[in-house]
Tab-separated table of C-alpha atoms in Angstrom:
chain	number	residue	atom	x	y	z
K	1	MET	CA	86.197	128.473	57.947
K	2	THR	CA	83.611	126.584	59.996
K	3	LEU	CA	84.599	125.246	63.410
K	4	HIS	CA	83.507	121.654	63.912
K	5	VAL	CA	82.175	121.219	67.434
K	6	ILE	CA	82.615	117.741	68.881
K	7	THR	CA	79.278	116.150	69.757
K	8	TYR	CA	78.199	113.682	72.428
K	9	ARG	CA	78.982	110.477	70.542
K	10	PRO	CA	82.703	111.136	69.889
K	11	SER	CA	82.977	112.569	73.400
K	12	LEU	CA	81.596	109.329	74.802
K	13	ALA	CA	84.036	107.326	72.667
K	14	SER	CA	86.889	109.462	74.001
K	15	GLU	CA	85.814	108.951	77.613
K	16	LEU	CA	85.527	105.194	77.086
K	17	ALA	CA	88.989	105.066	75.530
K	18	ARG	CA	90.595	107.029	78.387
K	19	SER	CA	88.874	104.905	81.031
K	20	LYS	CA	89.855	101.571	79.471
K	21	HIS	CA	92.858	100.954	81.750
K	22	SER	CA	91.948	103.298	84.582
K	23	THR	CA	91.602	102.478	88.259
K	24	ALA	CA	87.865	103.179	88.128
K	25	THR	CA	87.438	100.500	85.470
K	26	ARG	CA	89.173	97.988	87.738
K	27	LEU	CA	86.703	98.621	90.545
K	28	PRO	CA	84.150	96.052	89.229
K	29	TRP	CA	86.869	93.404	89.395
K	30	ALA	CA	87.529	94.318	93.017
K	31	ALA	CA	83.782	94.063	93.655
K	32	LEU	CA	83.745	90.625	92.036
K	33	VAL	CA	86.587	89.476	94.292
K	34	LEU	CA	84.664	90.833	97.281
K	35	CYS	CA	81.516	88.957	96.265
K	36	VAL	CA	83.392	85.706	95.673
K	37	LEU	CA	85.015	85.936	99.099
K	38	LEU	CA	81.640	86.512	100.744
K	39	GLY	CA	80.027	83.704	98.748
K	40	LEU	CA	82.721	81.169	99.543
K	41	SER	CA	82.509	82.110	103.201
K	42	TRP	CA	78.742	81.612	103.135
K	43	LEU	CA	79.216	78.170	101.559
K	44	ALA	CA	81.860	77.281	104.151
K	45	ILE	CA	79.527	77.882	107.084
K	46	GLY	CA	77.630	74.704	106.256
K	47	SER	CA	74.009	73.838	106.964
K	48	GLY	CA	71.874	75.807	109.357
K	49	PRO	CA	69.658	78.878	109.497
K	50	GLN	CA	72.269	80.911	107.644
K	51	GLN	CA	71.793	78.824	104.498
K	52	GLY	CA	68.431	80.158	103.329
K	53	TRP	CA	68.205	82.440	100.316
K	54	GLY	CA	67.191	85.400	102.456
K	55	ARG	CA	70.123	84.985	104.837
K	56	MET	CA	72.431	84.564	101.859
K	57	LEU	CA	71.506	87.983	100.480
K	58	ALA	CA	71.885	89.487	103.948
K	59	TRP	CA	75.634	89.151	103.485
K	60	LEU	CA	75.322	92.202	101.228
K	61	SER	CA	74.010	94.303	104.110
K	62	LEU	CA	77.488	95.640	104.903
K	63	TYR	CA	77.725	97.114	101.425
K	64	THR	CA	74.238	98.634	101.318
K	65	THR	CA	74.408	100.147	104.818
K	66	VAL	CA	78.054	101.317	104.971
K	67	LEU	CA	80.091	100.936	101.777
K	68	GLN	CA	77.758	101.786	98.896
K	69	GLY	CA	78.053	105.570	99.157
K	70	PRO	CA	81.843	105.687	99.692
K	71	THR	CA	82.381	103.186	96.853
K	72	ALA	CA	80.345	105.277	94.412
K	73	ALA	CA	82.165	108.427	95.523
K	74	LEU	CA	85.540	106.703	95.149
K	75	LEU	CA	84.703	105.660	91.598
K	76	VAL	CA	83.741	109.191	90.581
K	77	SER	CA	86.519	110.974	92.465
K	78	THR	CA	89.192	108.677	91.033
K	79	THR	CA	87.992	109.553	87.529
K	80	LEU	CA	87.987	113.285	88.225
K	81	VAL	CA	91.449	113.214	89.817
K	82	ARG	CA	92.768	111.329	86.782
K	83	GLU	CA	91.300	113.910	84.416
K	84	ALA	CA	92.648	116.790	86.499
K	85	ALA	CA	96.148	115.289	86.493
K	86	ALA	CA	95.951	114.812	82.702
K	87	ARG	CA	94.330	118.251	82.233
K	88	GLY	CA	91.390	116.644	80.506
K	89	GLY	CA	93.538	114.673	78.093
K	90	GLY	CA	93.765	117.766	75.910
K	91	THR	CA	89.987	118.194	75.622
K	92	LEU	CA	90.060	121.468	77.568
K	93	TRP	CA	91.611	123.146	74.514
K	94	ARG	CA	89.479	121.477	71.864
K	95	PRO	CA	86.130	122.541	70.355
K	96	VAL	CA	83.958	120.486	72.658
K	97	ASP	CA	81.215	121.804	74.908
K	98	ARG	CA	82.117	121.133	78.538
K	99	ARG	CA	78.526	120.102	79.189
K	100	THR	CA	78.881	117.442	76.500
K	101	THR	CA	82.080	116.192	78.110
K	102	MET	CA	80.413	116.050	81.510
K	103	ALA	CA	77.422	114.143	80.130
K	104	ALA	CA	79.750	111.618	78.471
K	105	ARG	CA	81.803	111.273	81.664
K	106	ALA	CA	78.652	110.682	83.714
K	107	THR	CA	77.569	108.011	81.212
K	108	VAL	CA	80.867	106.158	81.604
K	109	ALA	CA	80.600	106.428	85.395
K	110	ALA	CA	77.070	104.987	85.181
K	111	ILE	CA	78.381	102.020	83.180
K	112	GLN	CA	81.196	101.431	85.666
K	113	LEU	CA	78.785	101.701	88.586
K	114	LEU	CA	76.408	99.228	86.976
K	115	ALA	CA	79.248	96.775	86.373
K	116	THR	CA	80.327	97.130	90.004
K	117	THR	CA	76.794	96.486	91.258
K	118	MET	CA	76.317	93.455	89.018
K	119	ALA	CA	79.656	92.044	90.159
K	120	LEU	CA	78.412	92.268	93.739
K	121	THR	CA	74.996	90.685	93.205
K	122	LEU	CA	74.768	88.334	90.221
K	123	PRO	CA	77.388	85.783	91.398
K	124	TRP	CA	75.017	84.936	94.257
K	125	LEU	CA	72.927	83.049	91.707
K	126	VAL	CA	75.849	80.669	91.304
K	127	PHE	CA	76.290	80.282	95.066
K	128	GLY	CA	72.568	79.704	95.520
K	129	ALA	CA	72.538	77.136	92.711
K	130	ALA	CA	75.426	75.323	94.409
K	131	LYS	CA	73.092	74.800	97.398
K	132	GLY	CA	70.063	74.080	95.212
K	133	ILE	CA	67.945	76.884	96.653
K	134	VAL	CA	67.459	79.143	93.614
K	135	THR	CA	63.928	79.604	92.246
K	136	PRO	CA	62.639	81.960	89.505
K	137	ALA	CA	61.209	84.204	92.230
K	138	ASP	CA	64.606	84.408	93.896
K	139	ALA	CA	66.242	85.323	90.591
K	140	GLY	CA	63.678	88.092	90.130
K	141	ARG	CA	64.333	89.366	93.639
K	142	LEU	CA	68.055	89.480	92.915
K	143	ALA	CA	67.458	91.361	89.652
K	144	ALA	CA	65.296	93.891	91.512
K	145	LEU	CA	67.986	94.257	94.176
K	146	THR	CA	70.614	94.900	91.488
K	147	ALA	CA	68.501	97.609	89.871
K	148	VAL	CA	67.707	99.268	93.215
K	149	MET	CA	71.335	99.235	94.351
K	150	TRP	CA	72.512	100.747	91.067
K	151	LEU	CA	69.911	103.497	90.967
K	152	THR	CA	70.275	104.476	94.615
K	153	ALA	CA	74.079	104.515	94.330
K	154	TRP	CA	73.726	107.353	91.844
K	155	ALA	CA	72.804	109.829	94.577
K	156	PRO	CA	76.223	109.693	96.324
K	157	ALA	CA	77.971	109.307	92.962
K	158	SER	CA	76.395	112.448	91.526
K	159	LEU	CA	77.151	114.363	94.711
K	160	ALA	CA	80.781	113.240	94.433
K	161	PHE	CA	81.086	115.026	91.081
K	162	ILE	CA	80.584	118.262	93.014
K	163	THR	CA	82.370	117.512	96.299
K	164	THR	CA	85.493	116.175	94.560
K	165	ARG	CA	85.896	119.410	92.601
K	166	LEU	CA	85.312	121.568	95.662
K	167	LEU	CA	87.004	119.560	98.417
K	168	GLY	CA	89.168	116.834	96.862
K	169	ARG	CA	89.037	113.041	96.711
K	170	TYR	CA	89.428	112.194	100.388
K	171	ALA	CA	86.865	114.745	101.448
K	172	ALA	CA	84.425	113.477	98.806
K	173	VAL	CA	84.721	109.901	100.079
K	174	GLY	CA	84.468	111.134	103.672
K	175	VAL	CA	81.326	113.145	102.930
K	176	ALA	CA	79.795	110.096	101.241
K	177	LEU	CA	80.611	107.941	104.277
K	178	VAL	CA	79.056	110.430	106.695
K	179	ILE	CA	75.904	110.661	104.573
K	180	GLN	CA	75.760	106.866	104.263
K	181	VAL	CA	76.045	106.328	108.019
K	182	ALA	CA	73.510	109.087	108.695
K	183	GLY	CA	71.099	107.344	106.332
K	184	THR	CA	71.639	104.023	108.076
K	185	LEU	CA	71.037	105.549	111.507
K	186	THR	CA	67.829	107.304	110.441
K	187	ALA	CA	66.402	104.688	108.051
K	188	GLU	CA	63.933	103.285	110.601
K	189	THR	CA	63.078	106.527	112.359
K	190	PRO	CA	59.721	108.302	111.783
K	191	ALA	CA	61.516	111.066	109.881
K	192	GLY	CA	63.423	108.628	107.688
K	193	ALA	CA	60.862	108.715	104.894
K	194	TRP	CA	61.555	112.439	104.424
K	195	LEU	CA	65.353	112.333	104.627
K	196	PRO	CA	67.119	111.874	101.252
K	197	TRP	CA	70.146	110.185	102.841
K	198	SER	CA	67.856	107.465	104.257
K	199	TRP	CA	66.256	106.511	100.941
K	200	PRO	CA	69.053	104.290	99.549
K	201	VAL	CA	69.092	102.219	102.755
K	202	GLN	CA	65.297	102.035	102.989
K	203	ALA	CA	65.037	100.805	99.387
K	204	THR	CA	67.252	97.767	99.992
K	205	MET	CA	66.072	96.735	103.477
K	206	PRO	CA	62.935	94.778	102.425
K	207	LEU	CA	64.809	93.152	99.528
K	208	LEU	CA	67.640	91.986	101.781
K	209	GLY	CA	65.366	91.165	104.714
K	210	ILE	CA	67.378	93.170	107.245
K	211	HIS	CA	67.064	96.034	109.673
K	212	ALA	CA	69.305	99.040	109.156
K	213	ASN	CA	71.841	97.586	111.614
K	214	GLY	CA	72.105	94.339	109.608
K	215	VAL	CA	69.954	92.204	111.937
K	216	ALA	CA	67.473	89.896	110.157
K	217	LEU	CA	63.876	91.114	109.985
K	218	GLU	CA	61.306	89.447	112.187
K	219	ALA	CA	58.428	87.688	110.428
K	220	ASP	CA	55.989	90.417	111.479
K	221	SER	CA	58.305	93.375	110.899
K	222	PRO	CA	56.610	96.304	109.106
K	223	VAL	CA	59.726	96.709	106.957
K	224	TRP	CA	58.524	93.771	104.830
K	225	SER	CA	55.649	95.931	103.619
K	226	TRP	CA	57.845	98.820	102.508
K	227	ASN	CA	57.726	99.512	98.774
K	228	PRO	CA	61.326	99.866	97.494
K	229	ILE	CA	60.138	101.708	94.382
K	230	VAL	CA	59.244	104.916	96.243
K	231	PRO	CA	62.670	105.583	97.884
K	232	THR	CA	64.430	104.367	94.728
K	233	VAL	CA	62.613	106.874	92.522
K	234	ALA	CA	63.142	109.637	95.098
K	235	ALA	CA	66.897	108.920	95.326
K	236	THR	CA	67.140	108.828	91.524
K	237	LEU	CA	65.474	112.246	91.254
K	238	VAL	CA	67.983	113.654	93.765
K	239	ALA	CA	70.822	112.198	91.692
K	240	ALA	CA	69.355	113.729	88.529
K	241	ALA	CA	69.226	117.142	90.212
K	242	PHE	CA	72.881	116.928	91.249
K	243	LEU	CA	73.902	115.827	87.763
K	244	LEU	CA	71.942	118.649	86.165
K	245	VAL	CA	73.767	121.190	88.338
K	246	GLU	CA	77.110	119.611	87.495
K	247	ILE	CA	76.428	119.569	83.747
K	248	LEU	CA	75.213	123.167	83.672
K	249	ALA	CA	78.192	124.331	85.745
K	250	ALA	CA	80.749	122.362	83.711
K	251	PRO	CA	81.799	125.331	81.515
K	252	LEU	CA	82.819	127.219	84.653
K	253	LEU	CA	84.503	124.302	86.418
K	254	ASP	CA	86.422	122.849	83.438
K	255	ARG	CA	88.009	125.984	82.054
K	256	PRO	CA	91.772	125.747	81.410
K	257	SER	CA	93.203	127.329	84.532
K	258	PRO	CA	96.950	126.698	84.968
K	259	SER	CA	97.375	130.398	85.772
K	260	ARG	CA	94.773	130.166	88.526
K	261	ARG	CA	96.630	127.248	90.058
K	262	LEU	CA	99.892	129.182	89.885
K	263	LYS	CA	98.288	132.176	91.576
K	264	ASP	CA	97.001	129.936	94.340
K	265	VAL	CA	100.496	128.620	94.918
K	266	GLU	CA	102.104	132.050	94.797
K	267	ALA	CA	99.561	133.472	97.243
K	268	ARG	CA	100.823	131.179	99.986
K	269	PRO	CA	104.324	131.692	101.396
K	270	VAL	CA	106.119	128.362	101.148
K	271	THR	CA	108.749	127.420	103.694
K	272	PRO	CA	110.699	124.122	103.693
K	273	LEU	CA	109.315	121.921	106.415
K	274	GLY	CA	110.663	122.707	109.856
K	275	PHE	CA	112.823	125.657	108.767
K	276	PRO	CA	111.981	128.906	110.589
K	277	ARG	CA	112.015	132.213	108.757
K	278	SER	CA	114.451	134.901	109.801
K	279	ALA	CA	113.428	138.473	110.597
K	280	ALA	CA	114.001	139.430	106.961
K	281	GLY	CA	111.532	136.738	105.854
K	282	THR	CA	114.115	134.410	104.345
K	283	THR	CA	114.827	130.849	105.330
K	284	ARG	CA	117.878	130.152	107.409
K	285	ALA	CA	119.770	127.367	105.712
K	286	GLY	CA	122.186	124.897	107.192
K	287	ARG	CA	119.867	123.451	109.822
K	288	ILE	CA	118.456	119.955	110.020
K	289	ALA	CA	114.692	120.184	110.541
K	290	SER	CA	113.040	118.485	113.494
K	291	PRO	CA	111.084	115.478	112.145
K	292	LEU	CA	108.258	116.015	114.617
K	293	ARG	CA	108.011	119.665	113.679
K	294	ALA	CA	108.197	118.810	109.986
K	295	VAL	CA	105.251	116.445	110.292
K	296	ALA	CA	103.276	118.925	112.388
K	297	VAL	CA	103.801	121.745	109.881
K	298	SER	CA	102.964	119.595	106.848
K	299	LEU	CA	99.700	118.344	108.368
K	300	ARG	CA	98.519	121.727	109.600
K	301	HIS	CA	96.080	122.477	106.780
K	302	THR	CA	94.868	118.969	105.926
K	303	TRP	CA	91.584	117.167	106.577
K	304	LEU	CA	93.045	115.088	109.424
K	305	GLY	CA	91.399	117.037	112.224
K	306	GLY	CA	88.008	117.223	110.523
K	307	THR	CA	88.110	113.513	109.719
K	308	THR	CA	88.861	112.627	113.339
K	309	VAL	CA	86.143	114.916	114.705
K	310	THR	CA	83.663	113.361	112.268
K	311	ALA	CA	84.607	109.887	113.510
K	312	LEU	CA	84.043	110.996	117.113
K	313	ILE	CA	80.627	112.439	116.255
K	314	LEU	CA	79.594	109.242	114.459
K	315	THR	CA	80.738	107.128	117.412
K	316	VAL	CA	78.666	109.159	119.853
K	317	ALA	CA	75.660	109.134	117.503
K	318	VAL	CA	75.753	105.331	117.187
K	319	ALA	CA	76.074	104.920	120.965
K	320	ILE	CA	73.048	107.155	121.554
K	321	THR	CA	70.965	105.564	118.805
K	322	TRP	CA	71.752	101.859	119.185
K	323	GLY	CA	73.520	101.476	122.535
K	324	GLY	CA	76.921	100.293	123.720
K	325	ARG	CA	76.921	96.868	122.074
K	326	HIS	CA	76.368	98.280	118.600
K	327	SER	CA	78.793	101.101	119.383
K	328	ALA	CA	81.558	98.529	119.907
K	329	THR	CA	80.636	96.690	116.715
K	330	PHE	CA	80.506	99.949	114.761
K	331	GLY	CA	83.877	101.023	116.141
K	332	THR	CA	85.475	97.684	115.299
K	333	TRP	CA	84.147	97.346	111.768
K	334	VAL	CA	83.538	100.909	110.578
K	335	THR	CA	84.949	103.852	112.524
K	336	LEU	CA	88.506	102.760	113.335
K	337	PRO	CA	89.269	100.783	110.122
K	338	VAL	CA	87.957	103.570	107.895
K	339	LEU	CA	89.640	106.298	109.951
K	340	SER	CA	93.043	104.579	109.974
K	341	THR	CA	92.768	103.980	106.206
K	342	LEU	CA	91.947	107.625	105.512
K	343	LEU	CA	94.623	108.931	107.881
K	344	GLY	CA	97.300	106.850	106.175
K	345	GLY	CA	96.371	108.289	102.788
K	346	LEU	CA	96.023	111.852	104.045
K	347	VAL	CA	99.389	111.859	105.821
K	348	TRP	CA	101.280	110.688	102.743
K	349	SER	CA	99.307	112.950	100.390
K	350	ALA	CA	100.488	115.909	102.469
K	351	GLN	CA	104.130	114.876	101.873
K	352	ARG	CA	104.107	113.390	98.376
K	353	GLU	CA	104.555	116.503	96.251
K	354	ALA	CA	107.563	117.797	98.183
K	355	TRP	CA	109.037	114.531	99.413
K	356	ARG	CA	112.052	114.554	97.069
K	357	ILE	CA	113.186	117.780	98.741
K	358	THR	CA	111.877	117.065	102.235
K	359	SER	CA	113.779	113.771	102.340
K	360	LEU	CA	117.021	115.768	102.109
K	361	ARG	CA	116.108	117.884	105.145
K	362	VAL	CA	114.805	115.321	107.632
K	363	SER	CA	115.832	111.775	108.505
K	364	ARG	CA	113.491	109.062	107.302
K	365	PRO	CA	113.351	107.222	110.667
K	366	GLY	CA	112.554	110.497	112.420
K	367	PHE	CA	109.887	111.313	109.872
K	368	VAL	CA	108.326	107.860	110.318
K	369	LEU	CA	108.320	108.305	114.084
K	370	GLY	CA	106.687	111.726	113.758
K	371	SER	CA	103.998	110.348	111.457
K	372	LEU	CA	103.260	107.481	113.848
K	373	VAL	CA	102.996	109.922	116.756
K	374	ALA	CA	100.589	112.068	114.732
K	375	GLY	CA	98.473	109.018	113.914
K	376	ALA	CA	98.414	107.914	117.548
K	377	ALA	CA	97.308	111.380	118.639
K	378	LEU	CA	94.336	111.202	116.270
K	379	LEU	CA	93.333	107.551	116.742
K	380	THR	CA	93.587	107.459	120.536
K	381	PRO	CA	90.570	109.724	121.306
K	382	VAL	CA	88.335	107.729	118.949
K	383	ALA	CA	89.412	104.409	120.494
K	384	LEU	CA	88.863	105.763	124.021
K	385	VAL	CA	85.389	107.101	123.229
K	386	THR	CA	84.405	103.832	121.549
K	387	ALA	CA	85.618	101.742	124.495
K	388	GLY	CA	83.915	104.126	126.920
K	389	ALA	CA	80.598	103.814	125.092
K	390	ALA	CA	80.890	100.013	125.323
K	391	LEU	CA	81.798	100.062	129.039
K	392	PRO	CA	78.208	99.425	130.309
K	393	VAL	CA	78.037	96.298	128.138
K	394	LEU	CA	81.589	94.946	128.293
K	395	GLY	CA	82.368	95.872	131.894
K	396	VAL	CA	85.995	95.129	132.801
K	397	GLY	CA	86.457	93.706	129.299
K	398	ALA	CA	86.219	97.239	127.911
K	399	GLY	CA	89.896	97.798	128.816
K	400	ARG	CA	91.050	94.780	126.796
K	401	TYR	CA	88.732	95.769	123.961
K	402	GLY	CA	89.955	99.385	123.915
K	403	LEU	CA	93.621	98.388	123.919
K	404	LEU	CA	93.202	95.930	121.052
K	405	LEU	CA	91.072	98.442	119.175
K	406	TRP	CA	93.863	101.017	119.405
K	407	LEU	CA	96.616	98.523	118.513
K	408	VAL	CA	94.720	97.265	115.462
K	409	ALA	CA	93.993	100.831	114.342
K	410	MET	CA	97.666	101.801	114.642
K	411	MET	CA	98.704	98.640	112.801
K	412	TRP	CA	96.297	99.378	109.969
K	413	TYR	CA	97.419	102.995	109.868
K	414	ALA	CA	101.024	101.840	109.356
K	415	VAL	CA	99.949	99.372	106.666
K	416	ASN	CA	98.104	102.093	104.773
K	417	LEU	CA	101.053	104.463	105.008
K	418	TRP	CA	103.138	101.831	103.252
K	419	LEU	CA	100.483	100.910	100.674
K	420	THR	CA	99.733	104.528	99.773
K	421	THR	CA	103.403	105.495	99.492
K	422	ARG	CA	104.442	102.437	97.502
K	423	PHE	CA	101.417	101.782	95.277
K	424	GLY	CA	99.193	104.883	95.361
K	425	VAL	CA	95.817	105.771	96.835
K	426	PRO	CA	93.503	103.629	94.627
K	427	THR	CA	95.548	100.467	95.183
K	428	ALA	CA	95.711	101.101	98.912
K	429	LEU	CA	91.941	101.544	99.131
K	430	GLY	CA	91.330	98.412	97.048
K	431	ALA	CA	93.694	96.328	99.173
K	432	SER	CA	92.048	97.687	102.306
K	433	LEU	CA	88.649	96.603	101.023
K	434	VAL	CA	89.882	93.051	100.360
K	435	VAL	CA	91.485	92.755	103.802
K	436	TYR	CA	88.362	94.244	105.339
K	437	THR	CA	86.244	91.547	103.678
K	438	PHE	CA	88.527	88.758	104.867
K	439	SER	CA	88.405	90.182	108.379
K	440	LEU	CA	84.628	90.455	108.346
K	441	VAL	CA	84.193	86.915	107.094
K	442	LEU	CA	86.685	85.295	109.466
K	443	GLY	CA	86.249	87.585	112.463
K	444	GLY	CA	82.655	88.775	112.220
K	445	SER	CA	80.791	85.531	111.571
K	446	ALA	CA	80.546	82.029	113.002
K	447	LEU	CA	84.070	81.388	111.708
K	448	ALA	CA	85.384	83.658	114.497
K	449	SER	CA	84.953	80.749	116.915
K	450	THR	CA	87.185	78.465	114.814
K	451	GLY	CA	90.947	78.258	114.559
K	452	TRP	CA	90.913	80.652	111.598
K	453	TRP	CA	89.982	83.682	113.729
K	454	TRP	CA	93.534	85.092	113.548
K	455	LEU	CA	93.181	85.736	109.795
K	456	GLY	CA	90.411	88.270	110.468
K	457	LEU	CA	92.897	90.854	111.727
K	458	LEU	CA	90.576	93.876	111.727
K	459	GLY	CA	88.106	91.941	113.881
K	460	TRP	CA	90.585	91.062	116.633
K	461	PRO	CA	89.131	93.569	119.146
K	462	GLU	CA	85.947	91.465	119.241
K	463	SER	CA	87.135	87.969	118.282
K	464	ALA	CA	90.333	87.829	120.400
K	465	VAL	CA	88.768	86.952	123.740
K	466	GLY	CA	90.465	85.166	126.604
K	467	GLY	CA	93.938	83.885	125.766
K	468	ARG	CA	93.554	85.066	122.198
K	469	GLY	CA	94.083	88.646	123.346
K	470	VAL	CA	97.809	88.153	124.003
K	471	VAL	CA	98.252	86.411	120.637
K	472	ALA	CA	96.357	89.173	118.845
K	473	ALA	CA	98.426	91.887	120.545
K	474	GLY	CA	101.657	90.151	119.518
K	475	LEU	CA	100.473	89.709	115.939
K	476	THR	CA	99.399	93.344	115.813
K	477	LEU	CA	102.824	94.551	116.900
K	478	ALA	CA	104.523	92.199	114.435
K	479	VAL	CA	102.407	93.246	111.446
K	480	GLY	CA	102.704	96.917	112.389
K	481	GLY	CA	106.483	96.607	112.747
K	482	VAL	CA	106.867	94.937	109.346
K	483	ALA	CA	104.619	97.569	107.751
K	484	THR	CA	106.757	100.331	109.284
K	485	LEU	CA	109.943	98.804	107.866
K	486	LEU	CA	108.313	98.457	104.466
K	487	TRP	CA	107.230	102.087	104.656
K	488	LEU	CA	110.817	103.125	105.359
K	489	ALA	CA	111.890	101.338	102.174
K	490	ALA	CA	109.001	102.868	100.223
K	491	LEU	CA	109.998	106.356	101.405
K	492	LYS	CA	113.525	105.793	100.114
K	493	ARG	CA	112.140	104.706	96.758
K	494	ALA	CA	109.708	107.631	96.639
K	495	ALA	CA	112.597	110.071	97.063
K	496	ARG	CA	114.148	108.720	93.844
K	497	THR	CA	111.078	108.468	91.659
K	498	THR	CA	109.098	111.065	89.758
K	499	SER	CA	105.866	109.102	89.807
K	500	THR	CA	102.729	111.170	89.410
K	501	ASP	CA	100.391	108.478	90.671
K	502	ARG	CA	97.553	110.071	92.598
């Protein structure tokens, strides 16, 4: 009897079928919503220097300098987590070469990444046509930008295939963010041409007409003469190397290993949260665990500390590289929003598997209070360092800025706790991206000086000046309070459900 080995083509068809209704496939739609929001905001600004084609494309600078790497890593890691939860959809026990499966999976990820990139760029043709400023040369520039963004996004995406397997989804996205920010900080340094993490940013800068910090290029800036082909090809070769390693190592990484997972679990002594062991090594029953202790024990071996330390290092690096003004902007729009989003997901991920049992041992209000205290302990140092770095620029206003920065971070942490618990990690990240875009448009542009500033909630530390500060503080407490109540309800629901959403 001859064993029929499944080849690449049916493997690709299988991957396409499994990804049809997946979260990763919905990412291009989220990108399209993001682009439409940015485009409508650009149209709403009206006439002025912001209306040229070059300034229109500059609205994509936030994605190319901060979000491109994490987005690519999120797409890949979400796919890998789905496959791990489904144990490969049965393919781990079928006659298919793991290298073939990996090649097919990378092909599907490439298609999804291309769709996401096109959703972010091509609609700008419509917005430009609405203003009557589109020429054939502009369309060619946009096509080149689309190709460059897609190819350079493959470097963090291919790395995420490895980091997700080794470290998990959150760590993979965090690593991609650190590499992305490092590339942005070093893109215009003398050593930038030799640093692989700088190449994706360098490739898009002359096409967008921006410096690495998002500021428009001067007419005589040497960046205009940079050839985007060189860093694009270099970044693509790095991505190919990562993919080659992943494909060759697939037979070792994709082996059926339920026994290995069981051994890992058995190797660690498991104690119900907050219950001390007796001298004989058994758990003393009949005690109600301390909520604060329960939270502290459950978060002991998570990525919370490393994530916070990374945020502190990035804050200091930005302050040294670009100064206090950019440190405040970076803290408002990158460090604290991203950190509070990640912390919300990490805290709930540490509880999710055992929550049906843990909920019987601790009170939900006490658990919520303990989680909020843990979040405050992690967010406070980052907010203080950010405000301190901005002190030479803001002066006495640094106190108001630091307080609002901390309040907004805590509010967003509570919102993400609710979103992650109720809807899952992918939905929470997608909703965070939409709110982030709204905040950037209404709080980080000329619209911040209008009456619509209060809708840009993540930008309140910078836009809520003067009397707006009291209003912003009140709104922050109100939104955070509602989110906390919704999280309490979501925790009650989570204790009754057997959802395996990851």
